[in-house]
Each structure stands twice: as structure tokens, then as C-alpha cells.
Amino acid sequence: LFRHKTWLICSAPLIEHRRDARGRRRASPTRTTLPDRLRHCHASTRFCRHAHAAPRTPPPPPLIPLRPSPPAGSQPKPPAPRVGSPVPSPPPCHGWCRIRRSGDGVGGIRGGARVPRVADNAEGARGHRQPRQPVGAHVQILELEESIAQLKVVHVAGTKGKGSTCTFAESILRSCGFHTGLFTSPHLMDVRERFRLDGLDISEEKFIRYFWWCWKTLKDKTGDGVPMPAYFRFLALLAFKIFSDEQQVDVVVLEVGLGGKYDATNVVRAPVVCGITSLGYDHMEILGNTLGEITREKAGILKKGVPAYTVPQPEEAMSVLMKRATELGVSLQVVHPLDPQKLEDQPLGLHGEHQYMNAGLAIALANTWLERQGHLNRLHVKHSGTLPDQFIKGLSSACLQGRGQIIPNSQVNSENDRDSSLVFYLDGAHSSESMEMCARWFAHATNSDGIQPGPSEQPHTDRDSRKFLLFNCMTVRDPQRLLPRLLDTCAQNGLHFEHALFVPNQSQYNKLGSLASPPSEREQIDLSWQLSLQKVWGNLPHHNKGLNDVNSSGATSVFESLPLAIKWLRETAQQNQSIQFQVLVTGSLHLVGDVLRLLKNNK
């Protein structure tokens, strides 16, 4: 009834949260597993239709109700101000299938269900979490204890930069000739992005095989005492299974999902080395309201006798780290940003001033791993004062989507991509500190002072340019902290936005299935969060004016969907080929992933 790929994603275990367009929870969590829900949905390989054969229980309501008819005698509520035309919505389905991460690129899968995207790594955290079940129970069921103990792990936690640090470290060790495994989160377009073998996403064939082995084993042996693991925990267990069974894996680099102490990756009792990246205020509803509380959670990955490294931290965070390291007898060393001169004029593969800090930490982690494994003799240094050749190669070839990424839009390019009329600058910054780093990178990347761009940077031209902002963030973020930091840093670097666009995440209501029938009725979309972001932006002290010459209706706009916003940007650029439109996409990794997917599919 279902092809392998359709079952693949839709079989993931989860805690179900019903949410609206703002990402807010609408109902209490309900324990569910998707195969039980999907028995009511029929997906054809050629088209999508919904057939329900006498389900035992009434079908659940749709995530977003259709617009209700106003009561008799009442005045209809005026619609919220919006820009753009309505987006066709799929017809209501009475067999709603909900998964935690969505997108038509999840596993490269398409089917026939609408799915919301919600946070996937909040396991073991306060606020909205499942009870803290011992991860060891699931490890025992899968018989992974000995396999995990034999892995040579680099374990990294932190608030900002842990994904980049892991990517740098993995690339360095791979350049040294080792077979690597890398586990990161979240994915942007395809769930297989989380599992890399030798720098490449795991193949679809291997992913399907390992997924079903873990799923069926857990399904057969879990019950009331030990329930099925939640989504992120399941993926972490899947990663351990993959890296354990792939015999050629010499080193595993693990990125903590959230926190550290109770994270699903923290079943590794004896990593080779640990690292903690820059710490700050994030996930406060989960990890704690003070920097000290947050740091204590992050420090949970430190292990007795295991060397650890961190970067310069705020005083409150550093004192907590040092105290915990002393209690464990851990040698916690502070590393500093990489000196660019040690790269022999090679650029970092990940762009932005802040990446030199992440690169410095990655170098310490990789060097310690090599030293403790007895492989320092593999390194080759040309000159004193420079890095080993393998380190330079690894740092310059590192690649991580959605972090300082520049993509010319193929639909409105001129004959030469170097002169594209519309260029997207993507960075998944979602904290006030990372907003500052993002703004600095954007200002540098779009600077026309003759600075030579890196490999993925758009070369500068003599054409006039306009800076636009495409923004959204989750409701757990504080836009009063994010947007002012972004605007102020841009202003300090001489950069001003001509227009700001606010949109909901596309994958919030993404449907799996490209051939769904057209909608018979338009659904109501809650844009109150986007309107509040627009209000925050409008109240900031800046003096941008709208572009009357490009049909701008003002300095800000709210669009009902991301495709509408992209369409408007493309049309604007198409009508003004003499101007280069440089669009910063930031505020959420989910938004960045959605933009990447649309650009990839040329939609």
C-alpha cells in the first residue's frame, strides 16, 4: 500500500503536538505512533487520494480549521492586512498524519499528508517533554552497549556554533585519512543530512535498512514500562546503530541535540574528547532562566578523565564550567579563535568572522583525538607557525548548509551567475548573539569595497544593490532581542534594509505529495505572529523608506506564505535588472531550509 520511502519517514515515533501557524501548542501532547495513524490513508504512486475504510475511532480534526461561518447577526471580522494573493490550500483530509519534521525533502519523500514542523530535539527538557526515560533501556533493547563503548567519539555541546564545530572537526579528521561518521541536527531538507559517512549523507538504501531494523526491534520489545522513544531519541539511537555497523568508521563526531546532561547523545560514557562551544541564552523554557542553569545542563557531557575544551565564555558560564571540571578531575582548556595566517591564505569553508572561533575549537578537538589515538605521526607541517596540511584542507573544504550560504537565484539570473539580479544570503541565526554574527557576515559578504569573496560568496559588481530582509522566528524566541541586534549591527557596518518581509515557515503546512488535487475552499492562516514581528520591526529606530521605483508598498510586508514572498522578490528583480537585490534570510533554520527547498525545486 505504501512504498518504502513513504513508510520510512511516516513511521517515526513521536510525541504529537497540535500547533497553529505561530508554532504554538494547541492541545496537550498525545502519545502516538504514525503507522497506526497511517492505516487510514491510501497513497498512490501516481496521485494522491484519501480513502478511509471504517476507522475504529473518529478521525482527528485538521490542524487548521476551515474558516467558520459567522454567527447570525454578527459582523464579519475584517481580514488581517496581507500582501500578495492567496496560496491554494490542499483539500481537507480526515486521515491527518502528523510528524515532527516535515518538508517534501524529508528523506526525499512525497506522499499525501499535510504535516506540521515542530521542534525535534527538546527531549529530556523541562516544559514540554516526555518523562525522562533512561536512554540505556533503549540501548539495551537494540543491544548497542558494547558497540557504543567501542566508538571513538568527539562529543560537542553548546549554544552557538556546535554544528559548525562538528563539521570542521569531521572534515579535518577525514582529511587526515580516517573514515568518519557525523551526527548533527536539525536537517534542513532531508532527514538523511543528519547522518554523514565520510562527508556524504547516508545513502537511501542504507537509511531504509537501518531505520526498519531499529523500528521493528523497538516496536517488538517496548511496552508500558519502556515506551517507544521520541523522535530525536530515535534518530540518535539510529545514528549509533549506523556508526556501529559501518565497520569502516574510525571516528564519530556527535552534536548534542539540546542541553547535554539529558540529551540522547549522552549515552557515550567514555568519549575521546569533549568540546563546549559558545554559551548563551537559548531554550530558556527548557534549560533554565539563568546562564548558570543553562551551563550546568551543557556541562553534563563532561566525563571523568576525558580532556575537554571550550572557548572564551561569559564569567557566569565559565565559573560553572570550571567548577564542574574540577569536580570531575577534567582538564578543561580554553582555546582562542584561529589566526587566519595559519591557513596559508586559504579561506574557511564556512563563512563569517565567528567561524574562526569554531575552527579554533575544532582544531583542538581533532588534534587531541589524533594524539590520544596515537596518530599524530600522520600530520605534515610545511612551515612553523602554520597548521598541518590536512588541517588546512579540512577547514577550507568543510561544508554545512544554511550557515553563511550564498545562492544566486537561477530564475532571474542574467547570462552569467556572477551578475544575478537576485541573490539569497542564508544563515540560520536564531539568538541575539548569532544575529550579531549574521549581520556582520552579511555586511562583509555584500561589501563593495573590493574585498575578494570566498568560494561561495557572490562576487561584487558595479551595479546598484538593494538589501532586503526575509525573516521569521519561532514564538519561543524574543523578537525584541533578535531584530534590534540585527538592525543595529547592520547599521554599524553601514548597511540598511530597504524592505523587510515576514512570512510563516512553509513546512509548517507542507504537504507530502506534489499531485494533490486543487483545494475547494481557502483555509484561514493565522498571521498574528508575523504581524507582531512586523510591528516590532516598524517600532525600531531606523529611517528606511520604501522603494517607490520597484513598486514597494512600504518598508515592511507580511506574506501569507513563503512561495508568495519568493515570487514577489523574483518579479521585483525581473522588473529591475539594473539593480541587484540581496536578500538576507535568517531567524530560523526551519525558514532557511524552506527557502533552500524552494530554490532547489525552482518554485
Coordinates of N, CA and C in Angstrom, one line a residue, residues 335-418:
V335 N 40.4 27.5 24.4 CA 41.0 27.8 23.1 C 40.5 29.1 22.6
H336 N 41.3 29.7 21.7 CA 41.0 31.0 21.1 C 40.8 30.9 19.7
P337 N 40.2 32.0 19.1 CA 40.0 31.9 17.6 C 41.2 31.6 16.8
L338 N 41.0 30.9 15.7 CA 42.1 30.6 14.8 C 42.7 31.8 14.2
D339 N 44.0 31.9 14.1 CA 44.7 33.0 13.4 C 44.6 32.7 11.9
P340 N 43.9 33.6 11.1 CA 43.8 33.3 9.7 C 45.1 33.1 9.0
Q341 N 46.2 33.7 9.5 CA 47.5 33.5 8.9 C 48.0 32.0 8.9
K342 N 47.5 31.2 9.8 CA 47.9 29.8 9.9 C 47.2 29.0 8.7
L343 N 46.3 29.6 8.0 CA 45.7 28.9 6.9 C 46.4 29.0 5.6
E344 N 47.5 29.7 5.5 CA 48.2 29.9 4.3 C 47.4 30.5 3.2
D345 N 46.6 31.5 3.5 CA 45.8 32.2 2.5 C 44.6 31.4 2.0
Q346 N 44.3 30.3 2.7 CA 43.1 29.6 2.3 C 41.9 30.1 3.1
P347 N 40.7 30.2 2.5 CA 39.5 30.6 3.3 C 38.9 29.5 4.0
L348 N 38.2 29.8 5.1 CA 37.4 28.7 5.7 C 36.3 28.3 4.9
G349 N 35.9 27.0 4.9 CA 34.8 26.5 4.2 C 33.5 27.1 4.6
L350 N 33.4 27.5 5.9 CA 32.2 28.1 6.4 C 32.5 29.6 6.7
H351 N 31.6 30.5 6.2 CA 32.0 31.9 6.2 C 31.4 32.6 7.3
G352 N 32.1 33.7 7.7 CA 31.7 34.5 8.8 C 32.9 34.7 9.8
E353 N 33.0 35.8 10.4 CA 34.0 36.1 11.3 C 34.0 35.1 12.5
H354 N 32.8 34.8 12.9 CA 32.6 33.9 14.1 C 33.1 32.5 13.9
Q355 N 33.3 32.1 12.6 CA 33.7 30.7 12.3 C 35.1 30.5 12.7
Y356 N 35.9 31.5 12.9 CA 37.3 31.3 13.3 C 37.3 30.8 14.7
M357 N 36.4 31.2 15.5 CA 36.3 30.7 16.9 C 35.9 29.2 16.8
N358 N 34.9 28.9 16.0 CA 34.5 27.5 15.9 C 35.7 26.6 15.3
A359 N 36.4 27.2 14.4 CA 37.5 26.5 13.8 C 38.6 26.2 14.8
G360 N 38.9 27.2 15.7 CA 39.9 27.0 16.7 C 39.6 25.9 17.7
L361 N 38.3 25.8 18.0 CA 37.9 24.7 18.9 C 37.9 23.4 18.2
A362 N 37.6 23.3 16.9 CA 37.6 22.1 16.1 C 39.1 21.6 16.0
I363 N 40.0 22.5 15.8 CA 41.4 22.1 15.7 C 41.9 21.5 17.0
A364 N 41.5 22.0 18.2 CA 41.9 21.4 19.4 C 41.3 20.1 19.6
L365 N 40.0 19.9 19.2 CA 39.3 18.6 19.4 C 40.0 17.6 18.5
A366 N 40.2 17.9 17.2 CA 40.8 17.0 16.3 C 42.2 16.6 16.7
N367 N 43.0 17.6 17.1 CA 44.4 17.3 17.5 C 44.5 16.4 18.7
T368 N 43.6 16.6 19.7 CA 43.5 15.8 20.9 C 43.1 14.4 20.5
W369 N 42.1 14.2 19.6 CA 41.7 12.9 19.2 C 42.9 12.2 18.5
L370 N 43.6 12.8 17.7 CA 44.7 12.2 17.0 C 45.8 11.8 18.0
E371 N 46.1 12.7 19.0 CA 47.1 12.4 20.0 C 46.7 11.2 20.8
R372 N 45.5 11.2 21.3 CA 45.0 10.1 22.2 C 44.9 8.8 21.4
Q373 N 44.7 8.8 20.1 CA 44.6 7.6 19.3 C 46.0 7.2 18.7
G374 N 47.0 8.0 19.0 CA 48.4 7.7 18.6 C 48.6 7.9 17.1
H375 N 48.0 8.9 16.5 CA 48.1 9.2 15.1 C 48.7 10.5 14.7
L376 N 49.4 11.2 15.6 CA 50.0 12.4 15.3 C 51.0 12.3 14.2
N377 N 51.6 11.1 14.1 CA 52.6 11.0 13.1 C 52.1 11.1 11.6
R378 N 50.8 11.2 11.5 CA 50.2 11.3 10.1 C 50.2 12.8 9.7
L379 N 50.5 13.7 10.6 CA 50.4 15.1 10.2 C 51.7 15.6 9.5
H380 N 51.4 16.5 8.6 CA 52.5 17.1 7.8 C 52.4 18.6 7.9
V381 N 53.5 19.2 8.4 CA 53.5 20.7 8.5 C 54.6 21.2 7.6
K382 N 54.2 22.1 6.7 CA 55.2 22.7 5.8 C 56.1 23.7 6.5
H383 N 55.5 24.6 7.2 CA 56.2 25.7 7.9 C 55.8 25.8 9.3
S384 N 56.7 26.2 10.1 CA 56.4 26.5 11.5 C 55.5 27.7 11.6
G385 N 54.5 27.7 12.4 CA 53.5 28.8 12.5 C 52.3 28.6 11.6
T386 N 52.3 27.5 10.9 CA 51.1 27.2 10.1 C 50.5 25.8 10.6
L387 N 49.3 25.6 10.2 CA 48.7 24.3 10.5 C 49.2 23.2 9.6
P388 N 49.0 21.9 10.1 CA 49.3 20.8 9.2 C 48.5 20.9 7.9
D389 N 49.0 20.4 6.8 CA 48.3 20.4 5.6 C 46.9 19.8 5.6
Q390 N 46.8 18.7 6.4 CA 45.5 18.1 6.4 C 44.5 18.9 7.2
F391 N 44.9 19.7 8.2 CA 44.0 20.6 8.9 C 43.6 21.7 8.0
I392 N 44.5 22.3 7.2 CA 44.1 23.4 6.3 C 43.1 22.9 5.2
K393 N 43.4 21.7 4.7 CA 42.5 21.1 3.7 C 41.1 20.9 4.3
G394 N 41.0 20.3 5.5 CA 39.8 20.1 6.2 C 39.0 21.3 6.5
L395 N 39.7 22.4 7.0 CA 39.0 23.6 7.3 C 38.5 24.3 6.1
S396 N 39.2 24.3 5.0 CA 38.8 25.0 3.8 C 37.8 24.3 3.0
S397 N 37.6 23.0 3.2 CA 36.6 22.2 2.4 C 35.4 21.8 3.2
A398 N 35.3 22.3 4.5 CA 34.1 22.0 5.3 C 32.9 22.6 4.6
C399 N 31.8 21.9 4.8 CA 30.5 22.4 4.1 C 29.3 22.1 5.1
L400 N 28.5 23.1 5.3 CA 27.3 23.0 6.1 C 26.3 23.9 5.6
Q401 N 25.2 23.4 5.1 CA 24.1 24.2 4.5 C 23.4 25.1 5.5
G402 N 23.0 26.3 5.1 CA 22.3 27.2 5.9 C 23.0 28.0 6.9
R403 N 24.4 27.9 6.8 CA 25.2 28.7 7.7 C 26.1 29.5 6.8
G404 N 25.8 30.8 6.6 CA 26.7 31.7 5.8 C 26.7 31.2 4.4
Q405 N 25.5 30.8 3.8 CA 25.4 30.3 2.5 C 24.9 31.3 1.5
I406 N 25.4 31.4 0.4 CA 25.0 32.4 -0.6 C 24.6 31.6 -1.9
I407 N 23.3 32.0 -2.3 CA 22.8 31.3 -3.5 C 22.2 32.3 -4.5
P408 N 22.7 32.4 -5.7 CA 22.1 33.2 -6.7 C 20.8 32.5 -7.2
N409 N 19.8 33.3 -7.4 CA 18.5 32.7 -7.8 C 18.6 32.4 -9.3
S410 N 18.3 31.2 -9.7 CA 18.5 30.7 -11.0 C 17.4 31.3 -12.0
Q411 N 16.3 31.6 -11.5 CA 15.2 32.0 -12.3 C 15.3 33.5 -12.8
V412 N 16.1 34.3 -12.2 CA 16.2 35.7 -12.6 C 17.6 36.1 -12.9
N413 N 18.5 35.1 -13.1 CA 19.9 35.4 -13.4 C 20.0 35.9 -14.8
S414 N 21.1 36.7 -15.0 CA 21.5 37.1 -16.3 C 22.3 35.9 -16.9
E415 N 22.9 36.1 -18.0 CA 23.7 35.0 -18.7 C 24.8 34.5 -17.8
N416 N 25.3 35.4 -16.9 CA 26.4 35.0 -16.0 C 25.9 35.0 -14.6
D417 N 26.0 33.9 -13.9 CA 25.5 33.8 -12.5 C 26.2 34.9 -11.6
R418 N 27.3 35.4 -12.0 CA 28.1 36.3 -11.2 C 27.3 37.7 -11.2

